[in-house]
Amino acid sequence: MSAQSASIPRHIAVIMDGNGRWAKQRGLPRIKGHEAGAESVKVLMKSAREAGVEIVTLYAFSVENWTRPQDEVSGLMNLLPRMLSKHEKILHQNETRLRAIGRLDQLPPKTRKELDRVMAATEHYTTRQLVLALSYGGRAEITDAMKSIAEKVKSGELSPEDIEDQTISDHLYAADLPDPDLMIRTSGEHRLSNFLLWQLSYAEFYFAPEFWPDFREEAFGKALTEYGRRQRRFGGVNAC
Ligand code: FPP
């Protein structure tokens, strides 16, 4: 399927959970689980494109993940630029714009540099977007939005009476993105873990039992089928 239909989500957000447990089951270091998880990202992007999904947002590193063991943090921070340079060609072939959300100034310079480079090289694409949440936290994002709104109120650019839902949406890291329609979390956990707290208000949630490295075409197909069965009402009632 190439065109997007009503039963295909336009924007999917993914919590790629279970890399560590996948590695542990095999007696491997955790970073091997993240490497296998990076392969699932590639598969997901292909399947999402084929299904007609326009935007994929991945929870790649949370603000809380900095407290993990130093070797795992540096392993992930090295994996990201390696993956980006290795797969940049695929982004171009599929006319996919790479973006990032989060407190990006906390990333190591090498990681940030490669991220900035690939984001700049793909920023003209409008068909599809891959959004990486890096050093990201939903509460941090809302806090950062509140700070910029407060600055505007302080300077007189905005008055408190004019603050609406949309004002908050307009001050998020990637304000132009539509809210995700579907949130997928793997590994059987049923938590939001501080991911896109504002944006997921009306999203459908899908929890997959597989660890992220095992979440491939078939598992994604099941998520899409389940999404197609759901009736979204956005707080209203059914038309029929
Ligand atoms: C959660 O599993 C996963 C992460 C914290 C990192 C996700 C990163 C990747 C898949 C690397 C590649 C990403 C890109 C975008 C190139 P976990 O470590 O919490 O697993 P556990 O719950 O089993 O310990």
PDB file of C-alpha atoms and ligand atoms in Angstrom:
ATOM      1  CA  MET A   1       0.000   0.000   0.000  1.00  0.00           C
ATOM      2  CA  SER A   2       1.457   3.383  -0.885  1.00  0.00           C
ATOM      3  CA  ALA A   3      -1.226   6.001  -0.263  1.00  0.00           C
ATOM      4  CA  GLN A   4      -2.329   6.825   3.260  1.00  0.00           C
ATOM      5  CA  SER A   5      -5.866   5.807   4.217  1.00  0.00           C
ATOM      6  CA  ALA A   6      -7.959   6.622   7.301  1.00  0.00           C
ATOM      7  CA  SER A   7      -7.047   3.314   8.919  1.00  0.00           C
ATOM      8  CA  ILE A   8      -3.331   3.921   8.506  1.00  0.00           C
ATOM      9  CA  PRO A   9      -1.783   6.107  11.203  1.00  0.00           C
ATOM     10  CA  ARG A  10      -0.110   9.211   9.837  1.00  0.00           C
ATOM     11  CA  HIS A  11       2.275   9.461  12.794  1.00  0.00           C
ATOM     12  CA  ILE A  12       3.559   6.546  14.888  1.00  0.00           C
ATOM     13  CA  ALA A  13       5.511   6.949  18.141  1.00  0.00           C
ATOM     14  CA  VAL A  14       7.563   4.007  19.386  1.00  0.00           C
ATOM     15  CA  ILE A  15       9.062   3.066  22.754  1.00  0.00           C
ATOM     16  CA  MET A  16      11.724   0.574  21.679  1.00  0.00           C
ATOM     17  CA  ASP A  17      11.876  -1.411  24.913  1.00  0.00           C
ATOM     18  CA  GLY A  18      13.596  -4.700  25.717  1.00  0.00           C
ATOM     19  CA  ASN A  19      17.032  -4.412  24.102  1.00  0.00           C
ATOM     20  CA  GLY A  20      18.796  -5.159  27.396  1.00  0.00           C
ATOM     21  CA  ARG A  21      16.661  -8.215  28.187  1.00  0.00           C
ATOM     22  CA  TRP A  22      17.064  -9.502  24.613  1.00  0.00           C
ATOM     23  CA  ALA A  23      20.866  -9.341  25.061  1.00  0.00           C
ATOM     24  CA  LYS A  24      20.761 -10.869  28.557  1.00  0.00           C
ATOM     25  CA  GLN A  25      18.767 -13.866  27.299  1.00  0.00           C
ATOM     26  CA  ARG A  26      21.630 -14.529  24.880  1.00  0.00           C
ATOM     27  CA  GLY A  27      24.400 -13.898  27.391  1.00  0.00           C
ATOM     28  CA  LEU A  28      25.490 -10.812  25.437  1.00  0.00           C
ATOM     29  CA  PRO A  29      26.443  -7.316  26.650  1.00  0.00           C
ATOM     30  CA  ARG A  30      23.521  -4.847  26.633  1.00  0.00           C
ATOM     31  CA  ILE A  31      25.008  -2.846  23.763  1.00  0.00           C
ATOM     32  CA  LYS A  32      24.575  -5.886  21.499  1.00  0.00           C
ATOM     33  CA  GLY A  33      20.848  -5.609  22.227  1.00  0.00           C
ATOM     34  CA  HIS A  34      20.893  -1.966  21.181  1.00  0.00           C
ATOM     35  CA  GLU A  35      22.754  -2.884  17.986  1.00  0.00           C
ATOM     36  CA  ALA A  36      20.127  -5.518  17.172  1.00  0.00           C
ATOM     37  CA  GLY A  37      17.508  -2.883  18.027  1.00  0.00           C
ATOM     38  CA  ALA A  38      19.039  -0.530  15.486  1.00  0.00           C
ATOM     39  CA  GLU A  39      18.374  -3.199  12.840  1.00  0.00           C
ATOM     40  CA  SER A  40      14.706  -3.245  13.908  1.00  0.00           C
ATOM     41  CA  VAL A  41      14.634   0.527  13.338  1.00  0.00           C
ATOM     42  CA  LYS A  42      15.708  -0.054   9.740  1.00  0.00           C
ATOM     43  CA  VAL A  43      13.019  -2.717   9.253  1.00  0.00           C
ATOM     44  CA  LEU A  44      10.374  -0.491  10.865  1.00  0.00           C
ATOM     45  CA  MET A  45      11.207   2.427   8.582  1.00  0.00           C
ATOM     46  CA  LYS A  46      10.808   0.214   5.516  1.00  0.00           C
ATOM     47  CA  SER A  47       7.518  -1.291   6.719  1.00  0.00           C
ATOM     48  CA  ALA A  48       6.162   2.116   7.759  1.00  0.00           C
ATOM     49  CA  ARG A  49       7.008   3.591   4.353  1.00  0.00           C
ATOM     50  CA  GLU A  50       5.329   0.690   2.549  1.00  0.00           C
ATOM     51  CA  ALA A  51       2.200   1.099   4.690  1.00  0.00           C
ATOM     52  CA  GLY A  52       1.990   4.834   3.980  1.00  0.00           C
ATOM     53  CA  VAL A  53       2.978   6.134   7.428  1.00  0.00           C
ATOM     54  CA  GLU A  54       4.445   9.646   7.110  1.00  0.00           C
ATOM     55  CA  ILE A  55       6.088  10.244  10.484  1.00  0.00           C
ATOM     56  CA  VAL A  56       7.855   7.917  12.896  1.00  0.00           C
ATOM     57  CA  THR A  57       9.054   9.202  16.281  1.00  0.00           C
ATOM     58  CA  LEU A  58      11.434   6.931  18.196  1.00  0.00           C
ATOM     59  CA  TYR A  59      12.272   7.131  21.888  1.00  0.00           C
ATOM     60  CA  ALA A  60      15.994   6.544  21.423  1.00  0.00           C
ATOM     61  CA  PHE A  61      17.358   8.017  24.676  1.00  0.00           C
ATOM     62  CA  SER A  62      15.496   9.501  27.617  1.00  0.00           C
ATOM     63  CA  VAL A  63      16.616  12.169  30.098  1.00  0.00           C
ATOM     64  CA  GLU A  64      16.603   9.367  32.682  1.00  0.00           C
ATOM     65  CA  ASN A  65      18.879   7.126  30.543  1.00  0.00           C
ATOM     66  CA  TRP A  66      21.934   9.248  31.473  1.00  0.00           C
ATOM     67  CA  THR A  67      21.956   7.404  34.824  1.00  0.00           C
ATOM     68  CA  ARG A  68      22.719   4.053  33.123  1.00  0.00           C
ATOM     69  CA  PRO A  69      26.238   2.580  33.435  1.00  0.00           C
ATOM     70  CA  GLN A  70      28.806   4.764  31.708  1.00  0.00           C
ATOM     71  CA  ASP A  71      29.812   2.112  29.148  1.00  0.00           C
ATOM     72  CA  GLU A  72      26.190   1.631  28.042  1.00  0.00           C
ATOM     73  CA  VAL A  73      25.642   5.404  27.715  1.00  0.00           C
ATOM     74  CA  SER A  74      28.803   5.879  25.662  1.00  0.00           C
ATOM     75  CA  GLY A  75      27.968   2.764  23.626  1.00  0.00           C
ATOM     76  CA  LEU A  76      24.594   4.284  22.692  1.00  0.00           C
ATOM     77  CA  MET A  77      26.102   7.709  22.014  1.00  0.00           C
ATOM     78  CA  ASN A  78      28.591   6.083  19.618  1.00  0.00           C
ATOM     79  CA  LEU A  79      25.997   3.817  18.029  1.00  0.00           C
ATOM     80  CA  LEU A  80      23.810   6.722  16.983  1.00  0.00           C
ATOM     81  CA  PRO A  81      26.335   8.566  14.754  1.00  0.00           C
ATOM     82  CA  ARG A  82      27.508   5.209  13.333  1.00  0.00           C
ATOM     83  CA  MET A  83      23.934   4.312  12.405  1.00  0.00           C
ATOM     84  CA  LEU A  84      23.328   7.735  10.928  1.00  0.00           C
ATOM     85  CA  SER A  85      26.344   7.676   8.639  1.00  0.00           C
ATOM     86  CA  LYS A  86      25.692   4.061   7.665  1.00  0.00           C
ATOM     87  CA  HIS A  87      22.029   4.655   6.816  1.00  0.00           C
ATOM     88  CA  GLU A  88      22.017   8.237   5.563  1.00  0.00           C
ATOM     89  CA  LYS A  89      21.696   6.904   2.013  1.00  0.00           C
ATOM     90  CA  ILE A  90      18.414   5.188   2.891  1.00  0.00           C
ATOM     91  CA  LEU A  91      17.031   8.476   4.244  1.00  0.00           C
ATOM     92  CA  HIS A  92      17.829  10.136   0.901  1.00  0.00           C
ATOM     93  CA  GLN A  93      16.460   7.250  -1.157  1.00  0.00           C
ATOM     94  CA  ASN A  94      13.180   7.444   0.748  1.00  0.00           C
ATOM     95  CA  GLU A  95      13.069  11.237   0.895  1.00  0.00           C
ATOM     96  CA  THR A  96      12.946  11.156   4.667  1.00  0.00           C
ATOM     97  CA  ARG A  97      13.752  14.168   6.801  1.00  0.00           C
ATOM     98  CA  LEU A  98      15.638  13.399  10.005  1.00  0.00           C
ATOM     99  CA  ARG A  99      14.706  15.477  13.031  1.00  0.00           C
ATOM    100  CA  ALA A 100      15.442  15.314  16.740  1.00  0.00           C
ATOM    101  CA  ILE A 101      13.579  16.364  19.859  1.00  0.00           C
ATOM    102  CA  GLY A 102      14.957  16.636  23.380  1.00  0.00           C
ATOM    103  CA  ARG A 103      17.638  18.491  25.303  1.00  0.00           C
ATOM    104  CA  LEU A 104      20.085  18.082  22.433  1.00  0.00           C
ATOM    105  CA  ASP A 105      22.692  20.349  24.047  1.00  0.00           C
ATOM    106  CA  GLN A 106      23.340  17.491  26.517  1.00  0.00           C
ATOM    107  CA  LEU A 107      24.547  15.130  23.762  1.00  0.00           C
ATOM    108  CA  PRO A 108      28.308  14.550  23.369  1.00  0.00           C
ATOM    109  CA  PRO A 109      29.765  16.879  20.660  1.00  0.00           C
ATOM    110  CA  LYS A 110      30.533  14.007  18.242  1.00  0.00           C
ATOM    111  CA  THR A 111      26.991  12.643  18.442  1.00  0.00           C
ATOM    112  CA  ARG A 112      25.479  16.114  18.097  1.00  0.00           C
ATOM    113  CA  LYS A 113      27.698  16.991  15.128  1.00  0.00           C
ATOM    114  CA  GLU A 114      26.690  13.936  13.087  1.00  0.00           C
ATOM    115  CA  LEU A 115      23.048  14.402  14.033  1.00  0.00           C
ATOM    116  CA  ASP A 116      23.153  18.072  12.938  1.00  0.00           C
ATOM    117  CA  ARG A 117      24.899  17.129   9.712  1.00  0.00           C
ATOM    118  CA  VAL A 118      22.315  14.505   8.673  1.00  0.00           C
ATOM    119  CA  MET A 119      19.416  16.717   9.792  1.00  0.00           C
ATOM    120  CA  ALA A 120      20.727  19.549   7.610  1.00  0.00           C
ATOM    121  CA  ALA A 121      21.323  17.196   4.660  1.00  0.00           C
ATOM    122  CA  THR A 122      17.712  15.951   4.763  1.00  0.00           C
ATOM    123  CA  GLU A 123      15.800  19.036   5.882  1.00  0.00           C
ATOM    124  CA  HIS A 124      14.347  19.714   2.426  1.00  0.00           C
ATOM    125  CA  TYR A 125      12.360  16.456   2.341  1.00  0.00           C
ATOM    126  CA  THR A 126       8.661  16.858   3.062  1.00  0.00           C
ATOM    127  CA  THR A 127       7.231  13.404   2.278  1.00  0.00           C
ATOM    128  CA  ARG A 128       8.379  11.457   5.333  1.00  0.00           C
ATOM    129  CA  GLN A 129       9.985  12.256   8.674  1.00  0.00           C
ATOM    130  CA  LEU A 130      12.009  10.266  11.173  1.00  0.00           C
ATOM    131  CA  VAL A 131      12.070  11.995  14.554  1.00  0.00           C
ATOM    132  CA  LEU A 132      14.571  10.836  17.179  1.00  0.00           C
ATOM    133  CA  ALA A 133      13.766  11.643  20.798  1.00  0.00           C
ATOM    134  CA  LEU A 134      17.217  12.076  22.346  1.00  0.00           C
ATOM    135  CA  SER A 135      17.899  13.169  25.908  1.00  0.00           C
ATOM    136  CA  TYR A 136      14.135  13.517  25.805  1.00  0.00           C
ATOM    137  CA  GLY A 137      11.584  13.689  28.601  1.00  0.00           C
ATOM    138  CA  GLY A 138       7.929  14.641  28.280  1.00  0.00           C
ATOM    139  CA  ARG A 139       8.002  16.659  31.506  1.00  0.00           C
ATOM    140  CA  ALA A 140      11.266  18.338  30.469  1.00  0.00           C
ATOM    141  CA  GLU A 141       9.654  19.268  27.141  1.00  0.00           C
ATOM    142  CA  ILE A 142       6.581  20.766  28.821  1.00  0.00           C
ATOM    143  CA  THR A 143       8.847  22.565  31.311  1.00  0.00           C
ATOM    144  CA  ASP A 144      10.919  24.000  28.453  1.00  0.00           C
ATOM    145  CA  ALA A 145       7.723  25.089  26.671  1.00  0.00           C
ATOM    146  CA  MET A 146       6.485  26.773  29.879  1.00  0.00           C
ATOM    147  CA  LYS A 147       9.771  28.645  30.205  1.00  0.00           C
ATOM    148  CA  SER A 148       9.533  30.093  26.693  1.00  0.00           C
ATOM    149  CA  ILE A 149       5.881  31.020  27.232  1.00  0.00           C
ATOM    150  CA  ALA A 150       6.802  32.697  30.553  1.00  0.00           C
ATOM    151  CA  GLU A 151       9.546  34.683  28.772  1.00  0.00           C
ATOM    152  CA  LYS A 152       6.991  35.927  26.250  1.00  0.00           C
ATOM    153  CA  VAL A 153       4.575  36.913  29.000  1.00  0.00           C
ATOM    154  CA  LYS A 154       7.413  38.695  30.815  1.00  0.00           C
ATOM    155  CA  SER A 155       8.356  40.674  27.715  1.00  0.00           C
ATOM    156  CA  GLY A 156       4.714  41.573  27.011  1.00  0.00           C
ATOM    157  CA  GLU A 157       4.622  39.593  23.741  1.00  0.00           C
ATOM    158  CA  LEU A 158       1.889  37.332  25.137  1.00  0.00           C
ATOM    159  CA  SER A 159      -0.800  37.933  27.728  1.00  0.00           C
ATOM    160  CA  PRO A 160      -1.813  35.153  30.196  1.00  0.00           C
ATOM    161  CA  GLU A 161      -5.458  35.305  29.031  1.00  0.00           C
ATOM    162  CA  ASP A 162      -4.379  34.340  25.517  1.00  0.00           C
ATOM    163  CA  ILE A 163      -2.685  31.093  26.599  1.00  0.00           C
ATOM    164  CA  GLU A 164      -4.602  28.099  25.214  1.00  0.00           C
ATOM    165  CA  ASP A 165      -3.889  24.402  24.525  1.00  0.00           C
ATOM    166  CA  GLN A 166      -2.539  25.431  21.155  1.00  0.00           C
ATOM    167  CA  THR A 167      -0.075  27.898  22.760  1.00  0.00           C
ATOM    168  CA  ILE A 168       1.535  24.977  24.605  1.00  0.00           C
ATOM    169  CA  SER A 169       1.588  22.810  21.447  1.00  0.00           C
ATOM    170  CA  ASP A 170       3.214  25.724  19.614  1.00  0.00           C
ATOM    171  CA  HIS A 171       6.125  25.799  22.073  1.00  0.00           C
ATOM    172  CA  LEU A 172       7.036  22.095  21.980  1.00  0.00           C
ATOM    173  CA  TYR A 173      10.353  20.955  20.440  1.00  0.00           C
ATOM    174  CA  ALA A 174       8.821  20.131  17.030  1.00  0.00           C
ATOM    175  CA  ALA A 175       5.720  22.293  17.117  1.00  0.00           C
ATOM    176  CA  ASP A 176       4.702  21.702  13.505  1.00  0.00           C
ATOM    177  CA  LEU A 177       4.347  17.917  13.842  1.00  0.00           C
ATOM    178  CA  PRO A 178       0.835  16.461  14.123  1.00  0.00           C
ATOM    179  CA  ASP A 179       0.218  14.460  17.310  1.00  0.00           C
ATOM    180  CA  PRO A 180       0.955  10.723  16.984  1.00  0.00           C
ATOM    181  CA  ASP A 181      -2.061   8.571  16.078  1.00  0.00           C
ATOM    182  CA  LEU A 182      -0.540   5.364  17.395  1.00  0.00           C
ATOM    183  CA  MET A 183       1.952   4.674  20.194  1.00  0.00           C
ATOM    184  CA  ILE A 184       3.661   1.286  20.193  1.00  0.00           C
ATOM    185  CA  ARG A 185       5.628  -0.034  23.164  1.00  0.00           C
ATOM    186  CA  THR A 186       7.439  -3.345  22.943  1.00  0.00           C
ATOM    187  CA  SER A 187       8.548  -5.904  25.546  1.00  0.00           C
ATOM    188  CA  GLY A 188       5.193  -6.276  27.301  1.00  0.00           C
ATOM    189  CA  GLU A 189       5.603  -3.209  29.522  1.00  0.00           C
ATOM    190  CA  HIS A 190       2.525  -0.997  29.879  1.00  0.00           C
ATOM    191  CA  ARG A 191       3.966   2.387  30.755  1.00  0.00           C
ATOM    192  CA  LEU A 192       4.452   5.736  29.061  1.00  0.00           C
ATOM    193  CA  SER A 193       7.824   6.408  30.758  1.00  0.00           C
ATOM    194  CA  ASN A 194       7.688  10.178  30.257  1.00  0.00           C
ATOM    195  CA  PHE A 195       7.302   9.916  26.458  1.00  0.00           C
ATOM    196  CA  LEU A 196       5.399  12.635  24.535  1.00  0.00           C
ATOM    197  CA  LEU A 197       3.075  13.301  27.492  1.00  0.00           C
ATOM    198  CA  TRP A 198       1.294  16.211  25.825  1.00  0.00           C
ATOM    199  CA  GLN A 199       1.181  14.812  22.292  1.00  0.00           C
ATOM    200  CA  LEU A 200      -0.163  11.333  23.147  1.00  0.00           C
ATOM    201  CA  SER A 201      -3.390  12.615  24.739  1.00  0.00           C
ATOM    202  CA  TYR A 202      -5.619  11.046  22.068  1.00  0.00           C
ATOM    203  CA  ALA A 203      -3.300   8.414  20.601  1.00  0.00           C
ATOM    204  CA  GLU A 204      -4.190   4.736  20.422  1.00  0.00           C
ATOM    205  CA  PHE A 205      -1.805   2.622  22.523  1.00  0.00           C
ATOM    206  CA  TYR A 206      -0.537  -0.750  21.343  1.00  0.00           C
ATOM    207  CA  PHE A 207       1.598  -2.979  23.560  1.00  0.00           C
ATOM    208  CA  ALA A 208       3.587  -5.693  21.802  1.00  0.00           C
ATOM    209  CA  PRO A 209       5.003  -8.682  23.713  1.00  0.00           C
ATOM    210  CA  GLU A 210       8.235  -8.916  21.678  1.00  0.00           C
ATOM    211  CA  PHE A 211      11.512  -7.357  22.799  1.00  0.00           C
ATOM    212  CA  TRP A 212      12.410  -4.494  20.440  1.00  0.00           C
ATOM    213  CA  PRO A 213      15.126  -6.456  18.518  1.00  0.00           C
ATOM    214  CA  ASP A 214      12.438  -9.088  17.715  1.00  0.00           C
ATOM    215  CA  PHE A 215       9.865  -6.517  16.586  1.00  0.00           C
ATOM    216  CA  ARG A 216      10.020  -6.968  12.826  1.00  0.00           C
ATOM    217  CA  GLU A 217       7.603  -6.816   9.805  1.00  0.00           C
ATOM    218  CA  GLU A 218       5.043  -9.297  11.109  1.00  0.00           C
ATOM    219  CA  ALA A 219       4.822  -7.708  14.553  1.00  0.00           C
ATOM    220  CA  PHE A 220       4.414  -4.266  12.990  1.00  0.00           C
ATOM    221  CA  GLY A 221       1.704  -5.629  10.691  1.00  0.00           C
ATOM    222  CA  LYS A 222      -0.219  -6.831  13.768  1.00  0.00           C
ATOM    223  CA  ALA A 223       0.023  -3.368  15.330  1.00  0.00           C
ATOM    224  CA  LEU A 224      -1.377  -1.774  12.168  1.00  0.00           C
ATOM    225  CA  THR A 225      -4.203  -4.325  11.945  1.00  0.00           C
ATOM    226  CA  GLU A 226      -5.146  -3.644  15.563  1.00  0.00           C
ATOM    227  CA  TYR A 227      -5.025   0.127  14.950  1.00  0.00           C
ATOM    228  CA  GLY A 228      -7.350  -0.345  11.951  1.00  0.00           C
ATOM    229  CA  ARG A 229      -9.919  -2.010  14.226  1.00  0.00           C
ATOM    230  CA  ARG A 230     -10.009   0.805  16.758  1.00  0.00           C
ATOM    231  CA  GLN A 231     -12.579   3.577  16.582  1.00  0.00           C
ATOM    232  CA  ARG A 232     -11.164   6.930  17.501  1.00  0.00           C
ATOM    233  CA  ARG A 233     -13.641   9.378  19.001  1.00  0.00           C
ATOM    234  CA  PHE A 234     -11.409  12.158  20.400  1.00  0.00           C
ATOM    235  CA  GLY A 235     -13.790  12.597  23.330  1.00  0.00           C
ATOM    236  CA  GLY A 236     -16.872  12.806  21.086  1.00  0.00           C
ATOM    237  CA  VAL A 237     -19.445  10.165  20.125  1.00  0.00           C
ATOM    238  CA  ASN A 238     -19.687   7.854  17.125  1.00  0.00           C
ATOM    239  CA  ALA A 239     -21.277   9.291  13.987  1.00  0.00           C
ATOM    240  CA  CYS A 240     -23.494   6.208  13.624  1.00  0.00           C
TER     241      CYS A 240
HETATM  242  C1  FPP B   1      15.273   0.481  25.695  1.00  0.00           C
HETATM  243  O1  FPP B   1      15.606  -0.866  25.964  1.00  0.00           O
HETATM  244  C2  FPP B   1      16.074   1.013  24.596  1.00  0.00           C
HETATM  245  C3  FPP B   1      16.903   2.098  24.653  1.00  0.00           C
HETATM  246  C4  FPP B   1      17.117   2.870  25.892  1.00  0.00           C
HETATM  247  C5  FPP B   1      17.694   2.541  23.499  1.00  0.00           C
HETATM  248  C6  FPP B   1      17.076   2.406  22.141  1.00  0.00           C
HETATM  249  C7  FPP B   1      18.136   2.606  21.150  1.00  0.00           C
HETATM  250  C8  FPP B   1      18.297   1.921  20.016  1.00  0.00           C
HETATM  251  C9  FPP B   1      17.358   0.881  19.508  1.00  0.00           C
HETATM  252  C10 FPP B   1      19.538   2.213  19.254  1.00  0.00           C
HETATM  253  C11 FPP B   1      19.363   2.584  17.851  1.00  0.00           C
HETATM  254  C12 FPP B   1      18.541   3.765  17.646  1.00  0.00           C
HETATM  255  C13 FPP B   1      18.618   4.543  16.556  1.00  0.00           C
HETATM  256  C14 FPP B   1      17.579   5.572  16.392  1.00  0.00           C
HETATM  257  C15 FPP B   1      19.649   4.418  15.518  1.00  0.00           C
HETATM  258  P1  FPP B   1      16.228  -1.204  27.388  1.00  0.00           P
HETATM  259  O2  FPP B   1      17.696  -1.014  27.335  1.00  0.00           O
HETATM  260  O3  FPP B   1      15.526  -0.402  28.435  1.00  0.00           O
HETATM  261  O4  FPP B   1      15.880  -2.719  27.552  1.00  0.00           O
HETATM  262  P2  FPP B   1      15.545  -3.483  28.915  1.00  0.00           P
HETATM  263  O5  FPP B   1      14.272  -2.884  29.439  1.00  0.00           O
HETATM  264  O6  FPP B   1      15.376  -4.900  28.473  1.00  0.00           O
HETATM  265  O7  FPP B   1      16.710  -3.287  29.828  1.00  0.00           O
END
